[in-house]
Short mmCIF file of C-alpha atoms in Angstrom, two decimals:
data_model
loop_
_atom_site.label_atom_id
_atom_site.label_comp_id
_atom_site.label_asym_id
_atom_site.label_seq_id
_atom_site.Cartn_x
_atom_site.Cartn_y
_atom_site.Cartn_z
CA UNK V 1 -23.53 -12.28 -3.92
CA UNK V 2 -23.00 -9.76 -1.35
CA UNK V 3 -19.43 -8.27 -0.78
CA UNK V 4 -17.29 -9.55 2.13
CA UNK V 5 -17.38 -6.65 4.90
CA UNK V 6 -14.29 -5.45 6.62
CA UNK V 7 -13.89 -3.83 10.00
CA UNK V 8 -11.18 -2.12 11.27
CA UNK V 9 -9.92 -0.51 14.78
CA UNK V 10 -6.82 1.21 16.03
CA UNK V 11 -6.12 0.27 20.27
CA UNK V 12 -3.00 0.97 21.57
CA UNK V 13 -1.33 2.02 18.48
CA UNK V 14 -0.44 4.83 16.19
CA UNK V 15 -2.83 4.75 13.37
CA UNK V 16 0.71 3.98 11.16
CA UNK V 17 -1.22 0.65 10.07
CA UNK V 18 -4.36 2.36 9.02
CA UNK V 19 -1.89 4.76 7.04
CA UNK V 20 -0.11 1.89 5.30
CA UNK V 21 -3.46 0.49 4.24
CA UNK V 22 -4.01 3.86 2.79
CA UNK V 23 -0.77 3.70 1.20
CA UNK V 24 -2.03 1.11 -1.23
CA UNK V 25 -2.81 3.87 -3.38
CA UNK V 26 -5.13 3.91 -6.39
CA UNK V 27 -5.72 0.15 -5.21
CA UNK V 28 -7.94 1.64 -2.71
CA UNK V 29 -10.66 1.93 -5.66
CA UNK V 30 -10.24 -1.90 -6.45
CA UNK V 31 -10.90 -2.69 -2.88
CA UNK V 32 -13.99 -0.61 -2.73
CA UNK V 33 -14.97 -3.14 -5.62
CA UNK V 34 -14.00 -6.04 -3.59
CA UNK V 35 -15.30 -5.22 -0.22
CA UNK V 36 -17.52 -3.40 2.06
CA UNK V 37 -16.33 -1.41 5.05
CA UNK V 38 -18.35 -1.03 8.29
CA UNK V 39 -17.04 -0.11 11.77
CA UNK V 40 -13.79 1.47 10.78
CA UNK V 41 -12.10 5.00 11.29
CA UNK V 42 -11.93 5.14 7.64
CA UNK V 43 -15.52 5.60 7.11
CA UNK V 44 -16.27 6.51 10.68
CA UNK V 45 -18.86 4.19 11.25
CA UNK V 46 -18.56 4.03 15.29
CA UNK V 47 -20.51 0.80 16.05
CA UNK V 48 -21.04 -2.43 14.43
CA UNK V 49 -24.17 -2.71 12.14
CA UNK V 50 -23.83 -6.14 10.69
CA UNK V 51 -21.89 -8.93 11.11
CA UNK V 52 -18.33 -8.73 9.46
CA UNK V 53 -16.15 -10.98 7.74
CA UNK V 54 -12.77 -9.55 8.59
CA UNK V 55 -11.72 -7.62 11.21
CA UNK V 56 -8.28 -5.81 10.88
CA UNK V 57 -6.87 -4.61 14.40
CA UNK V 58 -3.70 -2.37 15.03
CA UNK V 59 -2.56 -2.05 18.45
CA UNK V 60 -2.18 -3.62 21.65
CA UNK V 61 -4.42 -3.57 24.80
CA UNK V 62 -3.53 -0.93 27.27
CA UNK V 63 -6.31 -0.28 28.90
CA UNK V 64 -10.10 -1.43 29.87
CA UNK V 65 -11.45 0.09 26.83
CA UNK V 66 -9.06 -1.54 24.36
CA UNK V 67 -9.95 -4.85 25.58
CA UNK V 68 -13.66 -4.04 25.17
CA UNK V 69 -13.33 -3.10 21.49
CA UNK V 70 -11.25 -6.09 21.12
CA UNK V 71 -13.74 -8.46 22.45
CA UNK V 72 -16.76 -6.82 20.47
CA UNK V 73 -14.45 -7.39 17.32
CA UNK V 74 -14.24 -10.69 18.13
CA UNK V 75 -17.87 -11.30 18.38
CA UNK V 76 -18.54 -9.36 15.39
CA UNK V 77 -16.11 -10.80 12.96
CA UNK V 78 -15.72 -14.25 11.58
CA UNK V 79 -12.10 -13.46 11.05
CA UNK V 80 -9.70 -11.71 13.20
CA UNK V 81 -6.45 -10.42 12.35
CA UNK V 82 -3.51 -8.69 14.24
CA UNK V 83 -2.06 -6.06 12.22
CA UNK V 84 1.27 -4.45 13.02
CA UNK V 85 4.11 -5.22 15.86
CA UNK V 86 1.66 -3.50 18.37
CA UNK V 87 -0.96 -5.92 17.92
CA UNK V 88 1.47 -9.02 17.87
CA UNK V 89 3.78 -8.17 20.61
CA UNK V 90 2.69 -4.90 22.37
CA UNK V 91 5.16 -2.71 20.21
CA UNK V 92 6.33 0.50 21.87
CA UNK V 93 3.74 1.00 24.29
CA UNK V 94 4.53 -2.43 25.87
CA UNK V 95 7.95 -0.89 26.87
CA UNK V 96 6.49 0.11 29.94
CA UNK V 97 5.70 -3.61 30.92
CA UNK V 98 7.66 -4.34 33.95
CA UNK V 99 7.51 -0.91 35.02
CA UNK V 100 4.69 -0.54 38.00
CA UNK V 101 1.74 1.02 36.41
CA UNK V 102 2.15 3.93 39.14
CA UNK V 103 5.37 4.70 38.47
CA UNK V 104 4.41 5.40 34.99
CA UNK V 105 1.81 7.89 36.10
CA UNK V 106 3.88 9.38 38.41
CA UNK V 107 6.41 9.87 35.90
CA UNK V 108 3.85 11.25 33.19
CA UNK V 109 1.97 13.62 35.61
CA UNK V 110 3.93 14.50 38.68
CA UNK V 111 7.81 13.81 38.30
CA UNK V 112 8.56 13.91 34.72
CA UNK V 113 11.07 16.46 33.21
CA UNK V 114 8.47 17.96 31.00
CA UNK V 115 5.52 18.08 33.43
CA UNK V 116 4.80 21.80 33.58
CA UNK V 117 2.66 23.29 36.38
CA UNK V 118 0.69 20.52 38.54
CA UNK V 119 1.06 21.85 42.07
CA UNK V 120 -2.19 20.39 43.50
CA UNK V 121 -0.52 16.96 42.08
CA UNK V 122 -3.54 16.07 40.30
CA UNK V 123 -3.96 12.42 38.29
CA UNK V 124 -6.47 11.93 35.92
CA UNK V 125 -9.34 10.01 37.22
CA UNK V 126 -12.54 11.10 35.56
CA UNK V 127 -14.67 8.09 35.96
CA UNK V 128 -15.25 8.39 32.01
CA UNK V 129 -11.52 7.38 31.70
CA UNK V 130 -10.70 3.81 30.75
CA UNK V 131 -8.53 2.05 33.51
CA UNK V 132 -4.86 1.30 32.48
CA UNK V 133 -3.94 -2.07 32.44
CA UNK V 134 -1.16 -3.59 34.45
CA UNK V 135 0.89 -3.76 31.14
CA UNK V 136 0.20 -4.08 27.63
CA UNK V 137 -1.33 -6.97 26.24
CA UNK V 138 -0.88 -8.58 22.55
CA UNK V 139 -4.06 -9.25 21.03
CA UNK V 140 -3.93 -12.81 20.85
CA UNK V 141 -3.50 -13.03 25.08
CA UNK V 142 -7.01 -11.82 25.36
CA UNK V 143 -8.88 -13.33 22.32
CA UNK V 144 -8.37 -15.74 19.59
CA UNK V 145 -6.60 -14.30 16.50
CA UNK V 146 -6.54 -16.04 13.31
CA UNK V 147 -3.69 -14.32 11.24
CA UNK V 148 -0.93 -11.99 12.00
CA UNK V 149 0.19 -9.24 9.65
CA UNK V 150 3.81 -8.34 11.19
CA UNK V 151 5.34 -5.09 10.32
CA UNK V 152 6.06 -1.42 11.70
CA UNK V 153 3.71 -0.75 9.71
CA UNK V 154 3.09 -3.99 7.76
CA UNK V 155 3.73 -3.11 4.14
CA UNK V 156 0.94 -1.56 2.01
CA UNK V 157 1.56 -4.46 -0.46
CA UNK V 158 1.30 -7.17 2.63
CA UNK V 159 -1.74 -5.74 3.47
CA UNK V 160 -3.11 -5.70 -0.28
CA UNK V 161 -1.99 -9.00 -0.90
CA UNK V 162 -3.50 -10.61 2.31
CA UNK V 163 -6.90 -9.06 2.18
CA UNK V 164 -7.40 -9.90 -1.54
CA UNK V 165 -6.24 -13.49 -0.54
CA UNK V 166 -8.57 -13.74 1.92
CA UNK V 167 -11.83 -12.36 -0.04
CA UNK V 168 -10.95 -14.06 -3.06
CA UNK V 169 -9.89 -17.35 -1.89
CA UNK V 170 -6.62 -17.58 -3.35
CA UNK V 171 -3.25 -18.84 -1.67
CA UNK V 172 -1.02 -16.25 0.16
CA UNK V 173 2.46 -16.51 -1.29
CA UNK V 174 4.40 -13.72 0.73
CA UNK V 175 7.56 -12.81 -0.96
CA UNK V 176 10.79 -12.44 1.46
CA UNK V 177 10.95 -8.67 1.24
CA UNK V 178 7.26 -7.86 2.42
CA UNK V 179 7.54 -9.56 6.07
CA UNK V 180 9.36 -7.12 8.29
CA UNK V 181 8.96 -6.46 11.87
CA UNK V 182 9.96 -2.83 11.52
CA UNK W 1 44.52 -37.80 2.26
CA UNK W 2 43.07 -40.00 4.63
CA UNK W 3 41.79 -37.55 7.04
CA UNK W 4 39.42 -36.40 4.15
CA UNK W 5 35.76 -37.30 5.33
CA UNK W 6 33.13 -37.81 2.90
CA UNK W 7 29.44 -37.39 3.96
CA UNK W 8 26.00 -35.67 2.96
CA UNK W 9 23.86 -33.02 4.04
CA UNK W 10 20.48 -33.71 2.92
CA UNK W 11 21.73 -35.86 0.27
CA UNK W 12 24.23 -33.24 -0.91
CA UNK W 13 27.83 -34.73 -0.98
CA UNK W 14 30.20 -32.64 1.31
CA UNK W 15 33.75 -33.12 1.95
CA UNK W 16 35.84 -31.64 4.72
CA UNK W 17 38.83 -32.68 7.15
CA UNK W 18 38.34 -35.07 9.94
CA UNK W 19 38.05 -32.90 13.16
CA UNK W 20 36.62 -29.73 11.35
CA UNK W 21 33.25 -28.41 13.09
CA UNK W 22 30.13 -29.57 11.41
CA UNK W 23 29.08 -25.99 10.92
CA UNK W 24 32.14 -24.86 9.25
CA UNK W 25 32.50 -27.60 6.85
CA UNK W 26 28.88 -27.06 5.79
CA UNK W 27 29.24 -23.21 5.09
CA UNK W 28 32.78 -24.53 3.12
CA UNK W 29 30.01 -26.69 0.76
CA UNK W 30 27.45 -24.04 0.32
CA UNK W 31 25.25 -25.46 2.96
CA UNK W 32 23.67 -22.69 5.54
CA UNK W 33 23.45 -24.37 8.85
CA UNK W 34 21.89 -21.06 11.24
CA UNK W 35 23.95 -19.98 14.05
CA UNK W 36 23.75 -17.46 16.68
CA UNK W 37 26.31 -18.31 19.31
CA UNK W 38 28.84 -19.50 16.67
CA UNK W 39 31.89 -17.75 15.34
CA UNK W 40 34.31 -19.44 13.01
CA UNK W 41 37.71 -19.75 14.83
CA UNK W 42 36.24 -19.43 18.40
CA UNK W 43 35.92 -22.04 20.89
CA UNK W 44 32.33 -23.32 20.61
CA UNK W 45 29.80 -22.43 22.96
CA UNK W 46 26.84 -24.72 22.06
CA UNK W 47 24.59 -22.39 23.74
CA UNK W 48 21.94 -21.12 21.48
CA UNK W 49 21.32 -24.61 20.00
CA UNK W 50 19.84 -23.00 16.63
CA UNK W 51 22.37 -25.27 14.71
CA UNK W 52 20.63 -28.69 15.60
CA UNK W 53 21.02 -31.00 12.97
CA UNK W 54 20.31 -34.97 13.16
CA UNK W 55 23.14 -37.15 12.71
CA UNK W 56 22.36 -40.80 13.23
CA UNK W 57 19.00 -39.87 14.35
CA UNK W 58 20.35 -38.09 17.23
CA UNK W 59 19.87 -34.22 17.59
CA UNK W 60 23.36 -32.81 17.60
CA UNK W 61 24.63 -29.11 17.79
CA UNK W 62 26.58 -28.57 14.44
CA UNK W 63 28.87 -25.90 16.20
CA UNK W 64 30.18 -28.57 18.63
CA UNK W 65 30.51 -31.47 16.15
CA UNK W 66 33.84 -32.60 14.73
CA UNK W 67 33.18 -34.66 11.86
CA UNK W 68 34.24 -38.24 11.24
CA UNK W 69 33.73 -41.24 9.54
CA UNK W 70 30.41 -41.75 11.27
CA UNK W 71 28.65 -38.68 9.85
CA UNK W 72 26.51 -40.56 7.29
CA UNK W 73 23.69 -38.53 6.30
CA UNK W 74 23.01 -35.57 8.10
CA UNK W 75 19.65 -33.92 8.34
CA UNK W 76 19.57 -30.14 8.10
CA UNK W 77 16.49 -28.90 6.49
CA UNK W 78 13.80 -31.36 7.21
CA UNK W 79 10.19 -29.67 8.29
CA UNK W 80 11.00 -31.21 12.02
CA UNK W 81 14.25 -29.40 12.30
CA UNK W 82 13.11 -25.97 10.56
CA UNK W 83 10.21 -26.32 13.15
CA UNK W 84 12.60 -26.74 16.13
CA UNK W 85 14.81 -23.68 15.00
CA UNK W 86 11.71 -21.74 14.58
CA UNK W 87 10.50 -22.45 18.21
CA UNK W 88 14.10 -21.31 19.30
CA UNK W 89 13.70 -18.22 17.54
CA UNK W 90 10.27 -17.64 19.19
CA UNK W 91 11.63 -18.74 22.34
CA UNK W 92 14.21 -16.07 22.51
CA UNK W 93 12.09 -13.22 21.27
CA UNK W 94 9.44 -13.77 24.06
CA UNK W 95 12.39 -14.36 26.49
CA UNK W 96 13.98 -10.83 26.09
CA UNK W 97 12.37 -7.52 24.97
CA UNK W 98 13.02 -7.47 21.23
CA UNK W 99 10.95 -4.25 20.02
CA UNK W 100 12.36 -4.54 16.47
CA UNK W 101 10.92 -1.03 15.11
CA UNK W 102 13.11 0.54 18.11
CA UNK W 103 16.40 -1.35 17.48
CA UNK W 104 19.47 0.03 15.83
CA UNK W 105 20.34 -3.36 14.66
CA UNK W 106 17.20 -4.08 12.92
CA UNK W 107 17.71 -5.33 9.41
CA UNK W 108 21.18 -6.13 10.50
CA UNK W 109 20.00 -8.53 13.19
CA UNK W 110 20.66 -12.32 13.10
CA UNK W 111 17.68 -13.38 15.56
CA UNK W 112 15.53 -11.06 13.31
CA UNK W 113 16.84 -12.73 10.28
CA UNK W 114 16.08 -16.15 11.27
CA UNK W 115 12.78 -14.88 12.15
CA UNK W 116 11.96 -13.77 8.38
CA UNK W 117 13.72 -16.92 7.11
CA UNK W 118 11.15 -19.29 9.00
CA UNK W 119 8.61 -16.39 8.57
CA UNK W 120 7.93 -16.10 12.08
CA UNK W 121 4.66 -14.25 12.38
CA UNK W 122 3.99 -14.51 15.97
CA UNK W 123 5.66 -16.46 18.71
CA UNK W 124 3.93 -19.53 19.92
CA UNK W 125 5.15 -18.68 23.51
CA UNK W 126 3.64 -15.91 25.84
CA UNK W 127 5.68 -12.89 26.24
CA UNK W 128 7.92 -12.40 29.31
CA UNK W 129 8.50 -8.67 29.34
CA UNK W 130 11.26 -9.25 31.82
CA UNK W 131 12.61 -5.68 33.03
CA UNK W 132 16.53 -5.67 32.47
CA UNK W 133 18.55 -2.52 32.54
CA UNK W 134 20.42 -0.49 29.91
CA UNK W 135 24.20 -0.15 30.99
CA UNK W 136 25.06 3.27 29.20
CA UNK W 137 28.35 3.85 31.41
CA UNK W 138 30.88 2.93 28.86
CA UNK W 139 31.88 6.33 26.56
CA UNK W 140 31.82 3.94 23.87
CA UNK W 141 29.08 1.34 24.14
CA UNK W 142 25.79 0.87 24.82
CA UNK W 143 24.85 -2.25 26.61
CA UNK W 144 21.22 -3.08 26.15
CA UNK W 145 20.41 -5.99 28.23
CA UNK W 146 16.82 -6.53 27.32
CA UNK W 147 18.18 -7.58 23.69
CA UNK W 148 20.80 -10.18 25.09
CA UNK W 149 20.49 -13.63 23.80
CA UNK W 150 23.26 -15.27 26.12
CA UNK W 151 25.28 -16.52 23.09
CA UNK W 152 28.79 -15.63 25.14
CA UNK W 153 30.25 -14.10 21.76
CA UNK W 154 31.25 -11.05 23.40
CA UNK W 155 32.58 -13.00 26.61
CA UNK W 156 34.41 -14.93 24.31
CA UNK W 157 35.78 -12.77 21.95
CA UNK W 158 36.22 -8.88 23.12
CA UNK W 159 39.16 -9.11 25.43
CA UNK W 160 41.81 -6.65 26.02
CA UNK W 161 45.76 -7.32 25.75
CA UNK W 162 45.92 -9.01 28.92
CA UNK W 163 43.29 -11.50 27.67
CA UNK W 164 40.87 -9.93 29.89
CA UNK W 165 37.02 -9.98 28.98
CA UNK W 166 35.12 -6.70 28.75
CA UNK W 167 31.78 -8.24 29.21
CA UNK W 168 30.61 -11.26 31.58
CA UNK W 169 27.37 -12.99 32.77
CA UNK W 170 26.33 -11.99 36.05
CA UNK W 171 23.62 -14.01 38.37
CA UNK W 172 21.99 -17.67 37.31
CA UNK W 173 18.88 -19.12 35.82
CA UNK W 174 16.32 -16.29 35.63
CA UNK W 175 18.35 -13.50 37.14
CA UNK W 176 21.28 -14.37 34.47
CA UNK W 177 22.33 -11.11 32.55
CA UNK W 178 25.10 -9.68 30.49
CA UNK W 179 27.15 -7.30 32.27
CA UNK W 180 30.52 -5.16 31.15
CA UNK W 181 33.14 -4.45 33.10
CA UNK W 182 32.83 -0.59 34.13
CA UNK W 183 36.72 0.06 34.24
CA UNK W 184 37.83 -1.81 31.32
CA UNK W 185 34.81 -0.60 29.09
CA UNK W 186 35.53 3.00 30.12
CA UNK W 187 38.68 2.67 28.12
CA UNK W 188 37.71 0.57 25.07
CA UNK W 189 39.13 1.66 21.64
CA UNK W 190 36.92 2.63 18.73
CA UNK W 191 37.70 -0.42 16.79
CA UNK W 192 36.89 -2.86 19.65
CA UNK W 193 33.77 -1.42 20.35
CA UNK W 194 32.89 -1.58 16.73
CA UNK W 195 33.84 -5.04 16.69
CA UNK W 196 31.77 -5.67 19.81
CA UNK W 197 28.72 -4.64 17.95
CA UNK W 198 29.54 -6.30 14.81
CA UNK W 199 29.81 -9.83 16.41
CA UNK W 200 26.53 -9.29 18.58
CA UNK W 201 23.93 -11.27 16.60
CA UNK W 202 21.29 -8.88 18.10
CA UNK W 203 21.43 -5.34 19.06
CA UNK W 204 22.45 -5.70 22.94
CA UNK W 205 25.87 -4.33 22.16
CA UNK W 206 25.56 -0.86 20.18
CA UNK W 207 28.51 1.52 19.53
CA UNK W 208 27.80 5.52 20.63
CA UNK W 209 27.32 8.04 18.25
CA UNK W 210 26.74 6.29 15.33
CA UNK W 211 23.19 4.86 14.40
CA UNK W 212 20.89 3.69 11.66
CA UNK W 213 24.07 3.99 9.44
CA UNK W 214 22.67 1.69 6.72
CA UNK W 215 18.90 2.85 5.25
CA UNK W 216 16.16 0.48 5.07
CA UNK W 217 16.41 -1.40 1.95
CA UNK W 218 20.01 -1.80 2.02
CA UNK W 219 20.49 -3.45 5.36
CA UNK W 220 21.78 -7.43 5.47
CA UNK W 221 18.27 -9.02 5.55
CA UNK W 222 16.13 -6.48 3.79
CA UNK W 223 16.04 -8.52 0.44
CA UNK W 224 17.86 -11.80 1.06
CA UNK W 225 17.19 -14.33 3.74
CA UNK W 226 20.06 -15.06 6.15
CA UNK W 227 22.47 -17.60 4.81
CA UNK W 228 21.81 -16.55 1.24
CA UNK W 229 25.35 -15.95 1.04
CA UNK W 230 26.84 -19.37 2.00
CA UNK W 231 24.03 -20.91 -0.38
CA UNK W 232 25.31 -18.82 -3.01
CA UNK W 233 28.99 -19.34 -2.65
CA UNK W 234 29.00 -23.21 -4.01
CA UNK W 235 26.35 -22.65 -7.00
#
C-alpha cells in the first residue's frame, strides 16, 4: 500500500507552525517512513503533483493569493486541517481587522513613524502583487475545514499525535497539556 | 439545624444552608460549576450564564439561585449543559477580540481556561472582529476593551473609599463597552489596580509596568483544567 501523502502551506502566518512540526525532532525520521510529502515548503515542491490525503495549513487569509492557495489545497487534499491560531481565528495579522485597509497602508508606507524617505508617496501597486483583503479571514470562513489544531504554535507533540492518529486510523486522545491557544 | 438543606448534583449528595447560593454550596461540596461573572460574597449579576444548571428540568443560573428544599437533583455536568457552556465560551470568543498569543493574561485567563476545559478547537460562530479602543490613560491600568466580556466584576467590586466605582458600562447593545473613570483612575492605588487585574476573568484590565510574571508552564491553567482545585478539595 502506498503511503499517505501530506501537503503543507503557510499563508498569513509566521512559519512558526512549520517550525513546530520540525520540533518533533528525531520523530521526523519516523514521519518520513509513515508519509510522503508533496507540495510543501519543507521539500520545496511548489505545485501539487498528485492528490494528497492531508493538507496542513498555517496562517489565515489576508490577500487574494492566500485565498487561491487555500482553494487549491481544498481541491487537492482529502482532509484539510487548520493549524495554529492564525488559521483558526486570523491570529495576530487579524489585529488589523476593523481598521480600514487604506488606513493600514497609509500607516505602513506614508505616515508611520518608521517610514523613511517616501517623498513621491509611492504605495506598492505592481500588478504582480496580490490584492489585500478587507480583513484577515480564518480558513473555515472561506473553505470547508475538517480539523483544527490550536496553539501559537501548536505543540510539536500535538502535531505529531494528530498526524499519526490520522494516518494510522487510531483514535486521538489529546492530553490536557497539549491543547493551548498560545 | 432546620436550615440545613440536602440535595444532589449529578447524583452526588451535597449539603448547604438554606438561602446560600447554589454555586457557592457546590464549591464547598467539591462540585465545580464554572463561573465568569460570579465572585463569592459579591451580589450576583447573573450576566454571563456560564453557570447554567438544570433544576427540576428548568435552566437556572447557579450564581443567582438560593438553595431550598425544592432543589432535588440538580444537573450540572451533563453533555447537554456542557455543550451549552461551550457555546457560551465560543460566543464570547467571537464577540470580542481574544488574541490569546498576544495577551498578558494568557494562561491565567478564566475564559481561556474554560476554552481548554471544553476543548474548544474552533468557535461554531463567525468572528465579529468588532473594533474597540484601548484606554491607557490611567498611570496604573490598561483597559483593553476588546477583551471585556461584560461580567461587571470590576464595576461591582473596584470602588474607592466613598463607594464610587472606578469602572462603568457605556452605551447599550452593540455599542456597549466598559469604561474607566479618568479622574478616579488617575489616583488608583497599586493594591487596587492589582485587585482589579486579579478579579478580571479575562485580560481586559492589566496592571501597568508588570507583565508575563509567570512563565509558560507555571501559569494557572497550563497543567490542570480550571476548577480542578474545587474538585480536588473534597476527594
